[in-house]
Amino acid sequence: MVSLTGKTAVVTGSTSGIGLAYARTMAKAGANVVINGMGEAADIEKERSAIETEFKVKAIYSPADMTRPAEIADMVALGEKTFGSVDILINNAGIQFVSPVEEFPLDKWDAIIAINLSSAFHGIRAAVPGMKKRGWGRIISTASAHSMVASPFKSAYIAAKHGIAGLTKTVALELATHKITCNCISPGYVWTPLVERQIPDTMKARNMTKDQVIKDVMLAAQPTKEFVTSDQVASLALYLCSDEASQITGANLSIDGGWTAA
Ligand code: NAD
């Protein structure tokens, strides 16, 4: 069992889906957590207080918008000021948009690159000085099977996720002698609100029914024919935080039911 008592984890995009599972898993292992993301204030407060009650740790919420570099730096500073350190940074916030490349809206391209890629750079840039000073750190980003392979109609998302894999390798090399690891996790399809929301657009782009999108697009790529769960992704992140994982750095770890083996 990995113990993170005394450590602090910042998890971006943790008001929903995989990020919420990361935050709860880190807290369950004893870390104080900074949660972040969009949503109704009451729902976020419910999540925050549930983490404190269930896991007997401290949880605070940062409303940082991942399109705004200054707010990302403030989020890391808030974690350091409140808890004394940010030891684990999980770059997870992400959005999706599905459209043929020639019709891809410019604002959607910019938003996806900002939230899914640049925000990880800004978070890492802000968190690394403290990690270096303390001589320990874990940086984990949620990439995707789409950091390794492509699918049509997701140009911005796939460009951003390939970027995350490159950023991960570079940062890992720079920090290799500082006891700070930097890795990314590449899930296949995980059943979360993000996936649910892209069904209508994919139905339109491919002229398919909902069942066809689920079976012939989503799970067609996944040889196991099962969705990955958020908890499975979070368990892998927890392992990456352990001492046993100290020699795993610069890796892009698949958790995709065999998708990228094909
Ligand atoms: P989700 O929609 O359930 O959660 C996304 C989170 O990001 C939410 O908390 C949301 O509020 C937050 N977010 C969005 N825009 C933001 C912004 N501007 N500032 C701050 N927070 C913002 O999605 P999810 O499926 O849990 O996805 C989480 C990550 O996992 C994403 O990076 C996604 O690309 C990646 N991923 C998901 C799947 C999947 O199948 N669900 C597969 C591979 C990778």
mmCIF file with all atom_site columns, C-alpha atoms in Angstrom, residues 97 101 104-115 154-160:
data_model
loop_
_atom_site.group_PDB
_atom_site.id
_atom_site.type_symbol
_atom_site.label_atom_id
_atom_site.label_alt_id
_atom_site.label_comp_id
_atom_site.label_asym_id
_atom_site.label_entity_id
_atom_site.label_seq_id
_atom_site.pdbx_PDB_ins_code
_atom_site.Cartn_x
_atom_site.Cartn_y
_atom_site.Cartn_z
_atom_site.occupancy
_atom_site.B_iso_or_equiv
_atom_site.pdbx_formal_charge
_atom_site.auth_seq_id
_atom_site.auth_comp_id
_atom_site.auth_asym_id
_atom_site.auth_atom_id
_atom_site.pdbx_PDB_model_num
ATOM 1  C CA . PHE A 1 97  ? -14.130 18.632 -29.930 1.00 0.00 ? 97  PHE A CA 1
ATOM 2  C CA . VAL A 1 101 ? -10.114 19.475 -40.011 1.00 0.00 ? 101 VAL A CA 1
ATOM 3  C CA . PHE A 1 104 ? -12.469 22.849 -37.195 1.00 0.00 ? 104 PHE A CA 1
ATOM 4  C CA . PRO A 1 105 ? -13.463 26.065 -35.352 1.00 0.00 ? 105 PRO A CA 1
ATOM 5  C CA . LEU A 1 106 ? -10.406 28.218 -34.578 1.00 0.00 ? 106 LEU A CA 1
ATOM 6  C CA . ASP A 1 107 ? -11.537 28.934 -31.020 1.00 0.00 ? 107 ASP A CA 1
ATOM 7  C CA . LYS A 1 108 ? -11.921 25.205 -30.335 1.00 0.00 ? 108 LYS A CA 1
ATOM 8  C CA . TRP A 1 109 ? -8.407  24.517 -31.641 1.00 0.00 ? 109 TRP A CA 1
ATOM 9  C CA . ASP A 1 110 ? -6.977  27.235 -29.379 1.00 0.00 ? 110 ASP A CA 1
ATOM 10 C CA . ALA A 1 111 ? -8.948  26.069 -26.333 1.00 0.00 ? 111 ALA A CA 1
ATOM 11 C CA . ILE A 1 112 ? -7.934  22.416 -26.740 1.00 0.00 ? 112 ILE A CA 1
ATOM 12 C CA . ILE A 1 113 ? -4.254  23.269 -27.166 1.00 0.00 ? 113 ILE A CA 1
ATOM 13 C CA . ALA A 1 114 ? -4.429  25.582 -24.134 1.00 0.00 ? 114 ALA A CA 1
ATOM 14 C CA . ILE A 1 115 ? -6.317  23.236 -21.782 1.00 0.00 ? 115 ILE A CA 1
ATOM 15 C CA . LYS A 1 154 ? -9.945  14.987 -33.587 1.00 0.00 ? 154 LYS A CA 1
ATOM 16 C CA . SER A 1 155 ? -7.039  17.024 -34.965 1.00 0.00 ? 155 SER A CA 1
ATOM 17 C CA . ALA A 1 156 ? -6.612  19.405 -32.016 1.00 0.00 ? 156 ALA A CA 1
ATOM 18 C CA . TYR A 1 157 ? -7.005  16.732 -29.333 1.00 0.00 ? 157 TYR A CA 1
ATOM 19 C CA . ILE A 1 158 ? -4.549  14.367 -30.994 1.00 0.00 ? 158 ILE A CA 1
ATOM 20 C CA . ALA A 1 159 ? -2.019  17.129 -31.614 1.00 0.00 ? 159 ALA A CA 1
ATOM 21 C CA . ALA A 1 160 ? -2.284  18.160 -27.940 1.00 0.00 ? 160 ALA A CA 1
#
